[in-house]
Amino acid sequence: MDARSSLVRVLLVATAASALTACAPDANVESPPEPVGFVTVEPETISQTTTLTGEITARHTATYSFQTGGRVTDVAVDVGAKVTEGEVLAKLDPTEQQAGVAAAEAAVDAANAQLTQASSAFQRQKDLFGKGFTTRGNFDDAQKALSSATSAVDMASADLETARTNLEETVLRADANGVITSRSVDPGQVVSAAQTAFGFAQDGDRDAVFEIQEQLLIGSRKSHSIRIALVGDPSVKTMGTVREVSPLIDSTTGTVKVKVGLDTVPPQMTLGSAVVGTDVGEAQEQAIVLPWTALMADRGKAAVWTVEKDSGAVRLTPVTIGSYQSGKIVVEEGIAAGDRVITEGSQLVRPGQIPDLVAMDEEAGS
């Protein structure tokens, strides 16, 4: 009974194995090729468009500072204030400078008195010398005293002008119309000469400043116009021209500061306004543009699958990418007009394979 059961089990296993073998596909029969999409390369005219966000700044900026030191008594303006030429911005305690002016005025009075005395003495010696009643030595001494007194008056007058200038410099005034952009002084603060008190943006020309990736500046494109629009209200727009490109690259961000001079300044584009700059480059003559789905890699370098014209087999062809656009790549080298490039199903093909080609453009045939 045990032997018969064992035999039955062996037969059942053999029968099942035969059935499975009969159902298995022939290993020598190849599966049909997978369909893949392709395009026939045709150069097309393209234009490179770059859009970045920046801000409005003044063309001419400056810092204001007192030319003399002292204690701040009054601050008349704050950040954002519009000022006019000659308007008072801040004042220092003038006590010391007023004393200097008083002392200088007294010195001028004393010097003038000495000059009057020396002038009279010289005139008297001159009259006596002409009549022969005095010596040449006395005459020369009087003349020297007059010259010295004259010089003393000149020096005292110069000191008085300096003292008056120092007094005037205790009042800080705007030298043009504009806007205060920063303030670093407060009443009661003691400042030194030339210490920055205010930042200032002069009215007039305006720039839009952008931080641009270094790669976008590579090339020999000519200067062109930039469209500038407010971020908050795109209907407010103007045109500008690249005016200045910084020679320095920010080591942290890898960007370069670019200033675009505005042709006209809409009133809504105030200082600090966020704007969008759109650079529509000059139309390039002809370029090969492929969808990004065609891009592959060959040993770490860019490549695409191309189809041999005679055999229909595919091969991985290295290419040089000129630029990346939204959903597209611009190819500089590696393929030419008329080449067939796999754009859909690239991951399904292998070198030397002859795939089932499906045209993805209107001009290509299968």
PDB file of C-alpha atoms in Angstrom, residues 91-218:
ATOM      1  CA  LYS A  91      21.931 119.337  14.014  1.00  0.00           C
ATOM      2  CA  LEU A  92      24.822 119.135  16.476  1.00  0.00           C
ATOM      3  CA  ASP A  93      25.250 121.084  19.715  1.00  0.00           C
ATOM      4  CA  PRO A  94      26.939 124.293  18.414  1.00  0.00           C
ATOM      5  CA  THR A  95      28.262 125.578  21.766  1.00  0.00           C
ATOM      6  CA  GLU A  96      31.900 124.756  21.068  1.00  0.00           C
ATOM      7  CA  GLN A  97      31.782 126.087  17.523  1.00  0.00           C
ATOM      8  CA  GLN A  98      30.044 129.298  18.627  1.00  0.00           C
ATOM      9  CA  ALA A  99      32.826 129.877  21.139  1.00  0.00           C
ATOM     10  CA  GLY A 100      35.355 129.300  18.374  1.00  0.00           C
ATOM     11  CA  VAL A 101      33.679 131.934  16.208  1.00  0.00           C
ATOM     12  CA  ALA A 102      33.660 134.444  19.083  1.00  0.00           C
ATOM     13  CA  ALA A 103      37.351 133.853  19.749  1.00  0.00           C
ATOM     14  CA  ALA A 104      38.203 134.199  16.075  1.00  0.00           C
ATOM     15  CA  GLU A 105      36.245 137.459  15.815  1.00  0.00           C
ATOM     16  CA  ALA A 106      38.148 138.837  18.817  1.00  0.00           C
ATOM     17  CA  ALA A 107      41.426 137.838  17.195  1.00  0.00           C
ATOM     18  CA  VAL A 108      40.454 139.668  14.016  1.00  0.00           C
ATOM     19  CA  ASP A 109      39.616 142.793  15.997  1.00  0.00           C
ATOM     20  CA  ALA A 110      42.976 142.653  17.772  1.00  0.00           C
ATOM     21  CA  ALA A 111      44.833 142.108  14.522  1.00  0.00           C
ATOM     22  CA  ASN A 112      43.046 145.032  12.905  1.00  0.00           C
ATOM     23  CA  ALA A 113      43.978 147.258  15.838  1.00  0.00           C
ATOM     24  CA  GLN A 114      47.625 146.223  15.461  1.00  0.00           C
ATOM     25  CA  LEU A 115      47.387 146.897  11.752  1.00  0.00           C
ATOM     26  CA  THR A 116      45.988 150.383  12.343  1.00  0.00           C
ATOM     27  CA  GLN A 117      48.819 151.183  14.749  1.00  0.00           C
ATOM     28  CA  ALA A 118      51.486 149.756  12.458  1.00  0.00           C
ATOM     29  CA  SER A 119      50.049 151.613   9.480  1.00  0.00           C
ATOM     30  CA  SER A 120      50.178 154.944  11.354  1.00  0.00           C
ATOM     31  CA  ALA A 121      53.753 154.312  12.502  1.00  0.00           C
ATOM     32  CA  PHE A 122      54.845 153.457   8.987  1.00  0.00           C
ATOM     33  CA  GLN A 123      53.209 156.547   7.519  1.00  0.00           C
ATOM     34  CA  ARG A 124      54.942 158.734  10.089  1.00  0.00           C
ATOM     35  CA  GLN A 125      58.346 157.152   9.389  1.00  0.00           C
ATOM     36  CA  LYS A 126      57.731 157.502   5.692  1.00  0.00           C
ATOM     37  CA  ASP A 127      57.077 161.251   6.021  1.00  0.00           C
ATOM     38  CA  LEU A 128      60.115 161.759   8.258  1.00  0.00           C
ATOM     39  CA  PHE A 129      62.361 159.700   5.991  1.00  0.00           C
ATOM     40  CA  GLY A 130      61.300 161.761   2.997  1.00  0.00           C
ATOM     41  CA  LYS A 131      62.373 164.962   4.844  1.00  0.00           C
ATOM     42  CA  GLY A 132      65.583 163.414   6.123  1.00  0.00           C
ATOM     43  CA  PHE A 133      64.544 163.503   9.778  1.00  0.00           C
ATOM     44  CA  THR A 134      64.794 159.720  10.457  1.00  0.00           C
ATOM     45  CA  THR A 135      67.149 156.917   9.661  1.00  0.00           C
ATOM     46  CA  ARG A 136      66.789 154.217   7.048  1.00  0.00           C
ATOM     47  CA  GLY A 137      66.753 151.600   9.809  1.00  0.00           C
ATOM     48  CA  ASN A 138      63.747 153.166  11.546  1.00  0.00           C
ATOM     49  CA  PHE A 139      61.890 153.337   8.238  1.00  0.00           C
ATOM     50  CA  ASP A 140      62.619 149.632   7.446  1.00  0.00           C
ATOM     51  CA  ASP A 141      61.490 148.558  10.912  1.00  0.00           C
ATOM     52  CA  ALA A 142      58.181 150.390  10.491  1.00  0.00           C
ATOM     53  CA  GLN A 143      57.687 148.797   7.098  1.00  0.00           C
ATOM     54  CA  LYS A 144      58.345 145.320   8.522  1.00  0.00           C
ATOM     55  CA  ALA A 145      55.915 145.941  11.376  1.00  0.00           C
ATOM     56  CA  LEU A 146      53.240 146.992   8.880  1.00  0.00           C
ATOM     57  CA  SER A 147      53.807 143.833   6.792  1.00  0.00           C
ATOM     58  CA  SER A 148      53.637 141.640   9.902  1.00  0.00           C
ATOM     59  CA  ALA A 149      50.411 143.294  11.067  1.00  0.00           C
ATOM     60  CA  THR A 150      48.866 142.813   7.629  1.00  0.00           C
ATOM     61  CA  SER A 151      49.759 139.117   7.683  1.00  0.00           C
ATOM     62  CA  ALA A 152      48.304 138.804  11.172  1.00  0.00           C
ATOM     63  CA  VAL A 153      45.008 140.263   9.957  1.00  0.00           C
ATOM     64  CA  ASP A 154      44.951 137.825   7.035  1.00  0.00           C
ATOM     65  CA  MET A 155      45.607 134.866   9.345  1.00  0.00           C
ATOM     66  CA  ALA A 156      42.970 135.973  11.837  1.00  0.00           C
ATOM     67  CA  SER A 157      40.443 136.433   9.027  1.00  0.00           C
ATOM     68  CA  ALA A 158      41.178 132.930   7.715  1.00  0.00           C
ATOM     69  CA  ASP A 159      40.733 131.511  11.210  1.00  0.00           C
ATOM     70  CA  LEU A 160      37.413 133.309  11.474  1.00  0.00           C
ATOM     71  CA  GLU A 161      36.229 131.809   8.183  1.00  0.00           C
ATOM     72  CA  THR A 162      37.218 128.346   9.423  1.00  0.00           C
ATOM     73  CA  ALA A 163      35.378 128.878  12.699  1.00  0.00           C
ATOM     74  CA  ARG A 164      32.259 130.040  10.879  1.00  0.00           C
ATOM     75  CA  THR A 165      32.460 127.019   8.554  1.00  0.00           C
ATOM     76  CA  ASN A 166      32.721 124.727  11.575  1.00  0.00           C
ATOM     77  CA  LEU A 167      29.630 126.372  13.010  1.00  0.00           C
ATOM     78  CA  GLU A 168      27.728 125.924   9.751  1.00  0.00           C
ATOM     79  CA  GLU A 169      28.744 122.278   9.670  1.00  0.00           C
ATOM     80  CA  THR A 170      26.869 121.607  12.898  1.00  0.00           C
ATOM     81  CA  VAL A 171      23.776 121.714  10.669  1.00  0.00           C
ATOM     82  CA  LEU A 172      23.571 118.835   8.167  1.00  0.00           C
ATOM     83  CA  ARG A 173      21.650 119.690   4.991  1.00  0.00           C
ATOM     84  CA  ALA A 174      20.613 117.804   1.844  1.00  0.00           C
ATOM     85  CA  ASP A 175      22.562 118.824  -1.248  1.00  0.00           C
ATOM     86  CA  ALA A 176      19.907 117.614  -3.725  1.00  0.00           C
ATOM     87  CA  ASN A 177      16.295 116.461  -3.958  1.00  0.00           C
ATOM     88  CA  GLY A 178      15.795 112.828  -3.035  1.00  0.00           C
ATOM     89  CA  VAL A 179      14.792 110.224  -0.452  1.00  0.00           C
ATOM     90  CA  ILE A 180      16.420 109.229   2.830  1.00  0.00           C
ATOM     91  CA  THR A 181      17.190 105.492   2.600  1.00  0.00           C
ATOM     92  CA  SER A 182      18.838 104.912   6.003  1.00  0.00           C
ATOM     93  CA  ARG A 183      19.433 106.670   9.330  1.00  0.00           C
ATOM     94  CA  SER A 184      22.172 105.855  11.844  1.00  0.00           C
ATOM     95  CA  VAL A 185      22.035 108.812  14.275  1.00  0.00           C
ATOM     96  CA  ASP A 186      19.716 109.686  17.154  1.00  0.00           C
ATOM     97  CA  PRO A 187      19.322 112.748  19.406  1.00  0.00           C
ATOM     98  CA  GLY A 188      21.870 112.695  22.211  1.00  0.00           C
ATOM     99  CA  GLN A 189      24.321 110.534  20.291  1.00  0.00           C
ATOM    100  CA  VAL A 190      27.931 111.717  20.062  1.00  0.00           C
ATOM    101  CA  VAL A 191      29.299 111.412  16.539  1.00  0.00           C
ATOM    102  CA  SER A 192      32.728 111.917  15.057  1.00  0.00           C
ATOM    103  CA  ALA A 193      33.588 113.761  11.882  1.00  0.00           C
ATOM    104  CA  ALA A 194      32.744 111.794   8.700  1.00  0.00           C
ATOM    105  CA  GLN A 195      30.669 109.219  10.603  1.00  0.00           C
ATOM    106  CA  THR A 196      27.752 108.163   8.372  1.00  0.00           C
ATOM    107  CA  ALA A 197      24.469 109.703   9.486  1.00  0.00           C
ATOM    108  CA  PHE A 198      22.077 109.102   6.559  1.00  0.00           C
ATOM    109  CA  GLY A 199      21.841 107.132   3.337  1.00  0.00           C
ATOM    110  CA  PHE A 200      20.447 109.114   0.427  1.00  0.00           C
ATOM    111  CA  ALA A 201      18.963 108.290  -2.981  1.00  0.00           C
ATOM    112  CA  GLN A 202      18.847 111.201  -5.386  1.00  0.00           C
ATOM    113  CA  ASP A 203      15.759 111.893  -7.453  1.00  0.00           C
ATOM    114  CA  GLY A 204      16.029 111.281 -11.179  1.00  0.00           C
ATOM    115  CA  ASP A 205      17.286 108.220 -13.022  1.00  0.00           C
ATOM    116  CA  ARG A 206      16.416 104.775 -11.682  1.00  0.00           C
ATOM    117  CA  ASP A 207      17.925 101.315 -12.159  1.00  0.00           C
ATOM    118  CA  ALA A 208      16.483  97.832 -11.855  1.00  0.00           C
ATOM    119  CA  VAL A 209      19.087  95.621 -10.160  1.00  0.00           C
ATOM    120  CA  PHE A 210      19.176  91.850 -10.713  1.00  0.00           C
ATOM    121  CA  GLU A 211      21.324  89.020  -9.358  1.00  0.00           C
ATOM    122  CA  ILE A 212      22.014  86.881 -12.422  1.00  0.00           C
ATOM    123  CA  GLN A 213      23.581  83.442 -12.644  1.00  0.00           C
ATOM    124  CA  GLU A 214      27.014  83.590 -14.218  1.00  0.00           C
ATOM    125  CA  GLN A 215      26.059  81.090 -16.936  1.00  0.00           C
ATOM    126  CA  LEU A 216      23.439  83.480 -18.337  1.00  0.00           C
ATOM    127  CA  LEU A 217      26.138  86.059 -19.050  1.00  0.00           C
ATOM    128  CA  ILE A 218      28.358  83.731 -21.069  1.00  0.00           C
TER     129      ILE A 218
END
